[in-house]
mmCIF file of C-alpha atoms and ligand atoms in Angstrom:
data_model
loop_
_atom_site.group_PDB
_atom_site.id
_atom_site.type_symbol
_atom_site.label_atom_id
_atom_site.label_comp_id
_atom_site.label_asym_id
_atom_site.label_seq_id
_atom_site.Cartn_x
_atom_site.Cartn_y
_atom_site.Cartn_z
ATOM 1 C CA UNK I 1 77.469 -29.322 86.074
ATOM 2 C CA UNK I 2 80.400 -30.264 83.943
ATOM 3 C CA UNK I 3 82.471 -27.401 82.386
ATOM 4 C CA UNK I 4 84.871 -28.014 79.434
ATOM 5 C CA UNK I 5 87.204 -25.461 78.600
ATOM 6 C CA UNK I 6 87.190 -25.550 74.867
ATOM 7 C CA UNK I 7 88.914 -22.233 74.211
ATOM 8 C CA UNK I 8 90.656 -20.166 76.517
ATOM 9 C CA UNK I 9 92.467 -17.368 75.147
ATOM 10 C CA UNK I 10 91.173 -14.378 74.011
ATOM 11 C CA UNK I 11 90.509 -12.772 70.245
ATOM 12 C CA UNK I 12 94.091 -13.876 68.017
ATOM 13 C CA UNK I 13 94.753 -16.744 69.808
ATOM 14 C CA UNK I 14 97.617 -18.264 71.663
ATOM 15 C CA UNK I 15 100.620 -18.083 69.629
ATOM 16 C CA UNK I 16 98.658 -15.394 67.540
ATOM 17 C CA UNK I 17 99.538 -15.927 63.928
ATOM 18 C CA UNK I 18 101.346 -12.397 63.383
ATOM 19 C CA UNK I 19 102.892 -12.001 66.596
ATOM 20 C CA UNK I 20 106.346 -12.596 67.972
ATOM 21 C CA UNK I 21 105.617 -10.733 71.404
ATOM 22 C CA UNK I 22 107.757 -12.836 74.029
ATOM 23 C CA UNK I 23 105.136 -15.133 74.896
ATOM 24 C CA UNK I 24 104.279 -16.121 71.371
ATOM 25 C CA UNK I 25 107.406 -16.473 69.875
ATOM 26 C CA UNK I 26 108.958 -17.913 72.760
ATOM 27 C CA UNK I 27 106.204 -20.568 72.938
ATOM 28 C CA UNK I 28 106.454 -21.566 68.866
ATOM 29 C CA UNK I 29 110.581 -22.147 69.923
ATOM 30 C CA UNK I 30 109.953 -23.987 72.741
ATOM 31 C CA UNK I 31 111.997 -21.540 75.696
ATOM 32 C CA UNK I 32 108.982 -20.158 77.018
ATOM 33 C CA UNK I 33 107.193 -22.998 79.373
ATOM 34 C CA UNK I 34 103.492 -22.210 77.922
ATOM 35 C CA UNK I 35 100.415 -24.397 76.700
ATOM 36 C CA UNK I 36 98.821 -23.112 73.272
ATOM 37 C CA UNK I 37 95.186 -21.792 73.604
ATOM 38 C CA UNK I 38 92.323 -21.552 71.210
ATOM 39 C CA UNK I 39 89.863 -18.638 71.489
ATOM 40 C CA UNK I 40 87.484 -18.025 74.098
ATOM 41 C CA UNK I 41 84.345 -20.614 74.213
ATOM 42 C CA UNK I 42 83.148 -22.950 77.220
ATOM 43 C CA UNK I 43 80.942 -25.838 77.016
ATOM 44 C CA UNK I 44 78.758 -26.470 80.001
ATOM 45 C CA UNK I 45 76.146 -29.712 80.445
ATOM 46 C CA UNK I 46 74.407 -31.567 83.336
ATOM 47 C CA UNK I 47 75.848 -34.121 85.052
ATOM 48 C CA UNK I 48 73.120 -36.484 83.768
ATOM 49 C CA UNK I 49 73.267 -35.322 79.818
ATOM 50 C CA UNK I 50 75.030 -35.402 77.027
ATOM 51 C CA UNK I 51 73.911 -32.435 75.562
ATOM 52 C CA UNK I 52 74.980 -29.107 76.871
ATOM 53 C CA UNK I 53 75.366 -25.089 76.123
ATOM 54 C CA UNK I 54 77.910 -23.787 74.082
ATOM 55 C CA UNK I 55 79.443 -20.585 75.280
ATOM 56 C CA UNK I 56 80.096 -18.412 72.403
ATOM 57 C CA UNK I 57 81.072 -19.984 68.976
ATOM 58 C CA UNK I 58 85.088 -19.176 68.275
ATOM 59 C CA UNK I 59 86.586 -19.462 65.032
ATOM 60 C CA UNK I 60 88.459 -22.068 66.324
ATOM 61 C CA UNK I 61 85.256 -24.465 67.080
ATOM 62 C CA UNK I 62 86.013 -27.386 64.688
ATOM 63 C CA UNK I 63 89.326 -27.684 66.404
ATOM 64 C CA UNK I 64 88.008 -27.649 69.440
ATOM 65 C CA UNK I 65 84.966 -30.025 68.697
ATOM 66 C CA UNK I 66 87.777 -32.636 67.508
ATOM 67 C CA UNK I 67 90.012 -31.926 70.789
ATOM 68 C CA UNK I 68 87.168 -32.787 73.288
ATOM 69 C CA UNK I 69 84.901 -35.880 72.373
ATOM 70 C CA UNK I 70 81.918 -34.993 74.355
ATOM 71 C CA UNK I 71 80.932 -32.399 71.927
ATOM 72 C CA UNK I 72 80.538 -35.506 69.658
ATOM 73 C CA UNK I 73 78.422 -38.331 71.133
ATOM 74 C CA UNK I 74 77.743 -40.054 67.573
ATOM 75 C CA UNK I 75 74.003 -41.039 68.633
ATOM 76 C CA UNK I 76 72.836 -40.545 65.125
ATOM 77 C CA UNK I 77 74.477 -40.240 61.591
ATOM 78 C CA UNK I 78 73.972 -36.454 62.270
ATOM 79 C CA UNK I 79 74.476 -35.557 65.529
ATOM 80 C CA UNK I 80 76.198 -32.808 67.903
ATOM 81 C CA UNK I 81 76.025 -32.301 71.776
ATOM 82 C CA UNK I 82 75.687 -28.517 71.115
ATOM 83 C CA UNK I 83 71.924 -28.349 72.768
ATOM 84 C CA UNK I 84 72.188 -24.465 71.793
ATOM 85 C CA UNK I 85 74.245 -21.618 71.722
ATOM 86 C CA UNK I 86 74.599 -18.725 73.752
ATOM 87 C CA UNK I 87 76.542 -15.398 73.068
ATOM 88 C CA UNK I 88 78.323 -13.260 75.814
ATOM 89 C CA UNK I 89 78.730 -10.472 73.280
ATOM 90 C CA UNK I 90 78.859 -9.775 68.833
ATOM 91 C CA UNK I 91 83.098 -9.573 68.787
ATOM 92 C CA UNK I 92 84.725 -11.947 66.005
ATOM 93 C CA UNK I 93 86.184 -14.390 68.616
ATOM 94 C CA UNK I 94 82.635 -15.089 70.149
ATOM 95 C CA UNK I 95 80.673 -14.911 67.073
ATOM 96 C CA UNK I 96 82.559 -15.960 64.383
ATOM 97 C CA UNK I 97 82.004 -20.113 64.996
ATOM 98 C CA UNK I 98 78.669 -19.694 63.894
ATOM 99 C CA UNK I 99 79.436 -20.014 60.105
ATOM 100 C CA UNK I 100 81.122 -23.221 61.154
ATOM 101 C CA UNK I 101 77.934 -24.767 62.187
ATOM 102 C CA UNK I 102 75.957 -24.110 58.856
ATOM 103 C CA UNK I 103 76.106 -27.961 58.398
ATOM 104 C CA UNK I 104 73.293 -28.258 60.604
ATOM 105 C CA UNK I 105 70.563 -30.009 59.910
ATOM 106 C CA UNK I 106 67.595 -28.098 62.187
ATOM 107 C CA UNK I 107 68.141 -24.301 62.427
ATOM 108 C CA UNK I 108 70.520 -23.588 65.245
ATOM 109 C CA UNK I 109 68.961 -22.498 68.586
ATOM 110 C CA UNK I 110 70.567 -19.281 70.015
ATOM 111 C CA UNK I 111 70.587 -16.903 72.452
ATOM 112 C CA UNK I 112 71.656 -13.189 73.122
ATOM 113 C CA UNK I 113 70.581 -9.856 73.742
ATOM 114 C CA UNK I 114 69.297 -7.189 71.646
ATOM 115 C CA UNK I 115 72.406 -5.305 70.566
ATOM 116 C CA UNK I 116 74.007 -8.618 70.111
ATOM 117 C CA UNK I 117 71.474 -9.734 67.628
ATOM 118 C CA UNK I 118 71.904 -5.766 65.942
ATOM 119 C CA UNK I 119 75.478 -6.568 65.591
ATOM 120 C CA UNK I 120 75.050 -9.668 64.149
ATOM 121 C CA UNK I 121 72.470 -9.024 61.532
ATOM 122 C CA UNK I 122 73.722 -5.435 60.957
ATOM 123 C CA UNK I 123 77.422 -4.448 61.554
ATOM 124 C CA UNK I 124 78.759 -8.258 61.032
ATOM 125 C CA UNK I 125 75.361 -10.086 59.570
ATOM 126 C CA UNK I 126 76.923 -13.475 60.186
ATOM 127 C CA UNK I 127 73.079 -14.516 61.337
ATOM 128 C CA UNK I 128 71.593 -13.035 57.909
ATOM 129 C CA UNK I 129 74.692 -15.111 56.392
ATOM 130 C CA UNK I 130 73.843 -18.478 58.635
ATOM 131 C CA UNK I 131 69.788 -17.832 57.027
ATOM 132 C CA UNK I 132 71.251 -19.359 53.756
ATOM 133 C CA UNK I 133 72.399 -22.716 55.137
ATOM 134 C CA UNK I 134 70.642 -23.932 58.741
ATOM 135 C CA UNK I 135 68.955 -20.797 59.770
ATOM 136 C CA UNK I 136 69.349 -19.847 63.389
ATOM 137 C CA UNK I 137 65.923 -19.851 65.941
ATOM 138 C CA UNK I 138 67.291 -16.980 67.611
ATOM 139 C CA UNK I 139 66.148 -16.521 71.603
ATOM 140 C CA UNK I 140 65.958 -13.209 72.956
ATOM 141 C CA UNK I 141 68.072 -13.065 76.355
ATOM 142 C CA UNK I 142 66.377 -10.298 78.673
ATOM 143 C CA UNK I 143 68.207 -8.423 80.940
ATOM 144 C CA UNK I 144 65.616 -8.202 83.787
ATOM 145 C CA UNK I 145 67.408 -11.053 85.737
ATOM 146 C CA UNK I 146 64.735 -13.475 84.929
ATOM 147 C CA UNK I 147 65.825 -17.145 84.313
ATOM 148 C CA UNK I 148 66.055 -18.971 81.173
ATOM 149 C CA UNK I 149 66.924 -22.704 79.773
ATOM 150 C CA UNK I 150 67.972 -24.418 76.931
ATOM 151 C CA UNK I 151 66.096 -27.229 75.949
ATOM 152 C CA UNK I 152 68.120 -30.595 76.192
ATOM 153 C CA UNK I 153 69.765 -29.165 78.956
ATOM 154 C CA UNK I 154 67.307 -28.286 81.244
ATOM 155 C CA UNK I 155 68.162 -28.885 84.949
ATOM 156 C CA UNK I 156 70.367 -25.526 84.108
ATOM 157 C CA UNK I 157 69.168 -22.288 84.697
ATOM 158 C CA UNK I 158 70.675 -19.298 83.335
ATOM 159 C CA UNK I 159 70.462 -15.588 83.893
ATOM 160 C CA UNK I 160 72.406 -12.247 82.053
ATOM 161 C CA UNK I 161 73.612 -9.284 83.858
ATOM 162 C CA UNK I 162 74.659 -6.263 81.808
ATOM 163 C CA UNK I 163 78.749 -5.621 81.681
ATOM 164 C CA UNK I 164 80.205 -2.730 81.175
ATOM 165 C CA UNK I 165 82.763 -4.098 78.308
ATOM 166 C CA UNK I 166 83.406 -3.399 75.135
ATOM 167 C CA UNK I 167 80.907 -4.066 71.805
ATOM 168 C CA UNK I 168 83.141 -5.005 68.847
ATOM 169 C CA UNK I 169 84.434 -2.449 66.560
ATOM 170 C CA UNK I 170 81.402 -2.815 63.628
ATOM 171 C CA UNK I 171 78.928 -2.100 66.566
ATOM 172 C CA UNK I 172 77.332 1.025 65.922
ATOM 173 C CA UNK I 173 77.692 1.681 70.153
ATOM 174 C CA UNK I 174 81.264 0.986 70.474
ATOM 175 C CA UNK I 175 81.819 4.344 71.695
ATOM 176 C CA UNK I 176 78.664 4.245 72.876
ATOM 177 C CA UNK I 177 77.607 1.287 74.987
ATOM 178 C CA UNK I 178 74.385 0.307 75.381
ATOM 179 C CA UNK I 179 73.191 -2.212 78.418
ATOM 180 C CA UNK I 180 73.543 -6.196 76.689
ATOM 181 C CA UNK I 181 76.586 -5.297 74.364
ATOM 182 C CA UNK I 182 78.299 -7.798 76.719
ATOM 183 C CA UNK I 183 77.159 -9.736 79.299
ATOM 184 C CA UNK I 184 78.040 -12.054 82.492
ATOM 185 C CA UNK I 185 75.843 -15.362 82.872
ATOM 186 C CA UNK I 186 75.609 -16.921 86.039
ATOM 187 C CA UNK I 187 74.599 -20.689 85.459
ATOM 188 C CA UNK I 188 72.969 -22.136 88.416
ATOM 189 C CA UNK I 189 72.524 -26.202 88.421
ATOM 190 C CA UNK I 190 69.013 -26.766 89.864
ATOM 191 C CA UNK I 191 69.982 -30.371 90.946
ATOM 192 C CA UNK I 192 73.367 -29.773 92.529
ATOM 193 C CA UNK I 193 72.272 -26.259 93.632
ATOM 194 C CA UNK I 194 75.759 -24.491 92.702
ATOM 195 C CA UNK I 195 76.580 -21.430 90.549
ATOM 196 C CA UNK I 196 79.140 -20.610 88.636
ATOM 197 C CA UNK I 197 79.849 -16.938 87.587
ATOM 198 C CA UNK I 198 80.668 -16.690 83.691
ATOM 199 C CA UNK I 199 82.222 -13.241 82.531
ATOM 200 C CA UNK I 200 84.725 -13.928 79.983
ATOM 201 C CA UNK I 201 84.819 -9.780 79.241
ATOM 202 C CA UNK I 202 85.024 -7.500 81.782
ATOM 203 C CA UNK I 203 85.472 -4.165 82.308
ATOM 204 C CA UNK I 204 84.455 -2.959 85.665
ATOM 205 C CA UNK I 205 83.535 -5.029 88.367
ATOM 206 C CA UNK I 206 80.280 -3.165 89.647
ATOM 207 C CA UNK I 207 78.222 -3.837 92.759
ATOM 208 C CA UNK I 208 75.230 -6.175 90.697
ATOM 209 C CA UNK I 209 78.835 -7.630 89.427
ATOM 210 C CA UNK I 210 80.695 -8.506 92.490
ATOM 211 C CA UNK I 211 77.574 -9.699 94.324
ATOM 212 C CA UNK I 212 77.167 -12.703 91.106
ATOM 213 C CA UNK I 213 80.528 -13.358 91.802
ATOM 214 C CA UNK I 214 80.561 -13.573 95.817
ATOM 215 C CA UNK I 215 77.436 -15.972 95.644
ATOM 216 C CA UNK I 216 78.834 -18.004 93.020
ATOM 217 C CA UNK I 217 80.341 -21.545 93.952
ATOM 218 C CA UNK I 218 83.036 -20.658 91.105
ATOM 219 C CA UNK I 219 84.141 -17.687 88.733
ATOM 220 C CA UNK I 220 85.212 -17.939 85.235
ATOM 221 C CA UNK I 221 86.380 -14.224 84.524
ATOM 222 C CA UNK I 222 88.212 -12.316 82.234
ATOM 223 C CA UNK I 223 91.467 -12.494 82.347
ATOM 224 C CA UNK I 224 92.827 -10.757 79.223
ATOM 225 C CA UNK I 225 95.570 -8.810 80.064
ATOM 226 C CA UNK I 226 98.053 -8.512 83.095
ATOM 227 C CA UNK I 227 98.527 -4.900 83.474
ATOM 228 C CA UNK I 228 96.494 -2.164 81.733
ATOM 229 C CA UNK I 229 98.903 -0.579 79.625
ATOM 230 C CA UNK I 230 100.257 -4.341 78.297
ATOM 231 C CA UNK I 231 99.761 -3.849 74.623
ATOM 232 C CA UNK I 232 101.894 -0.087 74.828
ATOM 233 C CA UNK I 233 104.473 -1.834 76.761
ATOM 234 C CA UNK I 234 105.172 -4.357 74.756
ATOM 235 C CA UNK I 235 104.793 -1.897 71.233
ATOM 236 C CA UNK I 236 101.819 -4.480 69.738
ATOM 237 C CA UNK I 237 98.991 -2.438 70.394
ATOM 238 C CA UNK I 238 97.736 1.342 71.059
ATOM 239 C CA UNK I 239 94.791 0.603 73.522
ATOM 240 C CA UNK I 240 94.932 0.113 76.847
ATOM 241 C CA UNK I 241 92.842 -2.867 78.482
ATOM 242 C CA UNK I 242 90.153 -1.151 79.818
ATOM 243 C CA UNK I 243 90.041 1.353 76.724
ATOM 244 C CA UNK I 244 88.967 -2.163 74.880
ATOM 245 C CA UNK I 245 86.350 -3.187 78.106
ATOM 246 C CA UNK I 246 89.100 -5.524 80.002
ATOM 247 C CA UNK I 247 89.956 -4.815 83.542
ATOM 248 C CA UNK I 248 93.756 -5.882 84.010
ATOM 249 C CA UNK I 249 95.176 -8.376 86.738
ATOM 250 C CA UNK I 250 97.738 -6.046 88.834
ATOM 251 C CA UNK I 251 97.415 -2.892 90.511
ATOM 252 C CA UNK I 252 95.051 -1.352 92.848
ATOM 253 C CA UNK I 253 91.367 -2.531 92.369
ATOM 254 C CA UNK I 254 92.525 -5.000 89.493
ATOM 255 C CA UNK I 255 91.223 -8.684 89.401
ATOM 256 C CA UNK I 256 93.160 -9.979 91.335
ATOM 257 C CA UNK I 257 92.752 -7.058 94.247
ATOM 258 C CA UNK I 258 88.944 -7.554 93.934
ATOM 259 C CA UNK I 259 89.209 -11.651 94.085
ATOM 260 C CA UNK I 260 90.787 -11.547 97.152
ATOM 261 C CA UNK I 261 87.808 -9.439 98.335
ATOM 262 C CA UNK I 262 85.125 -12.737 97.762
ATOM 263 C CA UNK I 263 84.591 -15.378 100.164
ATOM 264 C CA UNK I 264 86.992 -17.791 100.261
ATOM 265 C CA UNK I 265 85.090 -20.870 99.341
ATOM 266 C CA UNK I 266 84.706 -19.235 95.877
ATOM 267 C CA UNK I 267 86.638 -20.726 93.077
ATOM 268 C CA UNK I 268 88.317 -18.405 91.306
ATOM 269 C CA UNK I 269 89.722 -19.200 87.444
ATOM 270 C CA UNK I 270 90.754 -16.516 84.880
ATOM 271 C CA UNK I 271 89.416 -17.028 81.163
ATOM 272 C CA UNK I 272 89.699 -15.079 77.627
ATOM 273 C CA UNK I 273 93.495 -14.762 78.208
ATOM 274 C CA UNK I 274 95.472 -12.822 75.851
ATOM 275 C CA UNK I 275 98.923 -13.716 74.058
ATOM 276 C CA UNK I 276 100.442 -10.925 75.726
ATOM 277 C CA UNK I 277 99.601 -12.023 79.231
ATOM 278 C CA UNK I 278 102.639 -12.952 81.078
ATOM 279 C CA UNK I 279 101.015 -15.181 83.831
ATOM 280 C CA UNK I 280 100.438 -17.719 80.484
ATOM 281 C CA UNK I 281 104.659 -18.407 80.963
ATOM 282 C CA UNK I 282 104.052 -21.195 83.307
ATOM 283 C CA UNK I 283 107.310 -19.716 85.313
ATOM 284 C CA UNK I 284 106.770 -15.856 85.445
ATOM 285 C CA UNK I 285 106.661 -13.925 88.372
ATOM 286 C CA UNK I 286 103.080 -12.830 87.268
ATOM 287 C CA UNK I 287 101.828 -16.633 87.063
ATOM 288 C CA UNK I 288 103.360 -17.537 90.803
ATOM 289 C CA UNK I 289 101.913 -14.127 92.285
ATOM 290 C CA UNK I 290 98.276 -15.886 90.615
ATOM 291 C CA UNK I 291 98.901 -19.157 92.078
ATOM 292 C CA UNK I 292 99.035 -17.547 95.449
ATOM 293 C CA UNK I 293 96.208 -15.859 95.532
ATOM 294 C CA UNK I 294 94.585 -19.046 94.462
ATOM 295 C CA UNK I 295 93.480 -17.725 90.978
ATOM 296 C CA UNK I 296 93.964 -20.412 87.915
ATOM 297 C CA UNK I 297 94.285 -19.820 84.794
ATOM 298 C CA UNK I 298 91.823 -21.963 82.316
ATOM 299 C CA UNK I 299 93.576 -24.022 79.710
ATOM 300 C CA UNK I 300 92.350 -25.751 77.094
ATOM 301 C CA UNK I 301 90.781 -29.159 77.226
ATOM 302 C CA UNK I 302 90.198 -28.148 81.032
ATOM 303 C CA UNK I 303 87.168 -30.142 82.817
ATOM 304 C CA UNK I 304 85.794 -28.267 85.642
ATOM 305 C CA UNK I 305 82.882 -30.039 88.013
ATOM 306 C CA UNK I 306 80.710 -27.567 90.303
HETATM 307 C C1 MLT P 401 88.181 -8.614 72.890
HETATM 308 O O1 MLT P 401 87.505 -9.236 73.696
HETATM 309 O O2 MLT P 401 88.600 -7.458 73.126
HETATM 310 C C2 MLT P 401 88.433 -9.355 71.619
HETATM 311 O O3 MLT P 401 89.080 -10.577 71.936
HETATM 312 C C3 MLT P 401 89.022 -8.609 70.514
HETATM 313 C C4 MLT P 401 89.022 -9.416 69.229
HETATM 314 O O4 MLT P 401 88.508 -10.541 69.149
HETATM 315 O O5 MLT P 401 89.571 -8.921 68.261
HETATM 316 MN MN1 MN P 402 87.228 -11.309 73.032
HETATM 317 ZN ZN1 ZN P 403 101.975 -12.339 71.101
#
């Protein structure tokens, strides 16, 4: 399978528009050695197809449909390579694309769980919105661990596990999380036989967890903040990482602490990276300590082949 990184920064952005942290005002001057990131969304097809799976739907998708061609074949006078659409969890960053699809010209084929699709009609009804322009088929994702495909991109097989993250702040069970507010896909290529891992929020890396991510060929995992108490530090935020459903990088049983526990074949990228993060300076401290534990960072416009 073919991965393209269309967006990987987390909710805000990378320099995020009100923010002169170090990392965002140092980028817009040019003295902190950073690329600029859209918001979290990944675009995954065969290697035999055109058409693929879009990962969650940023706000920043027409951007990132103009930065990477393949989302584009031009096959028809109407056309996209967006085969269908599937949603990790309801927040703004993951959701929020949708309206920028309307132009459609068939109702738009989707897929998430339950509380997803309460979120989304309900708390944020951007798929009651969406009923006035395409319409959306909406596809119920199960979280029994039973397979599902997309058609148009069917030699990938896809199955949810349940996270324990964060629903977004309109969710009626944001204090209160319910099993499918967010979930991990692991994407398994029935031709190539390889797996990648796909968690882009995470908040606790449980058993059912770490076992997806020790039998995957790859892991795409979240990789919002650095340290737990990152937004405090830095006086931008109140909420700690895993308050919000993210586990941090550093310290004892971070990411990086439970990466080194998978077998090393496993490739191992972080994704939904947040302004604040310092490994994003290309020369930090926190960026080399990554590098060799041989964890990447996704970037933008990133193809990766499994
Ligand atoms: C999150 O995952 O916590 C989000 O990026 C927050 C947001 O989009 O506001
Ligand atoms: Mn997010
Ligand atoms: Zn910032």
């Amino acid at each position: 399978m073919r991965i393209t990184i269309l967006g990987s920064a987390a909710g805000g952005g990378f320099p995020q528009w009100n923010c002169n942290c170090r990392n965002c005002a140092g980028v817009r001057a040019g003295t902190v050695r950073a690329k600029p990131r859209t918001q979290s969304s990944i675009f995954i097809r065969p290697d035999d197809g055109d058409d693929g799976v879009l990962f969650n739907a940023s706000p920043d998708i027409l951007e990132q449909i103009r930065a990477n061609p393949v989302l584009q074949p031009a096959r028809a006078l109407r056309d996209s390579a967006i085969a269908g659409v599937v949603l990790m969890d309801g927040q703004i960053d993951h959701a929020t694309g949708l309206f920028m699809l309307r132009e459609r010209t068939a109702p738009l084929p989707l897929w998430c769980t339950d509380p997803v699709h309460e979120d989304l009609t309900q708390g944020n009804p951007v798929l009651r919105v969406l009923e006035h322009y395409c319409g959306v088929q909406r596809h119920r994702i199960a979280l029994d661990g039973k397979p599902f495909f997309v058609p148009g991109a069917a030699s990938l097989e896809f199955r949810a596990l349940p996270l324990s993250s964060k629903a977004a702040p309109y969710s009626p069970h944001r204090e209160r999380p319910v099993p499918g507010d967010n979930i991990g896909i692991q994407i398994h290529d029935v031709r190539r036989d390889t797996t990648v891992f796909y968690a882009p929020g995470l908040g606790d890396i449980t058993p059912p967890v770490f076992d997806a991510m020790s039998s995957a060929d790859a892991v795409l995992v979240d990789g919002t903040f650095w340290t737990d108490e990152e937004m405090l530090t830095l006086a931008v935020g109140k909420k700690t990482a895993r308050s919000i459903g993210h586990l941090p990088q550093a310290g004892a049983d971070g990411m990086i602490d439970w990466m080194e526990r998978l077998p090393p074949q496993v490739r191992r990228y972080l994704i939904h990276i947040n302004n604040t993060n310092p490994i994003l300076d290309e020369d930090s401290p926190e960026r080399a300590v990554l590098l060799r534990a041989g964890i990447r960072p996704c970037e933008d416009g990133m193809l990766i082949e499994i």
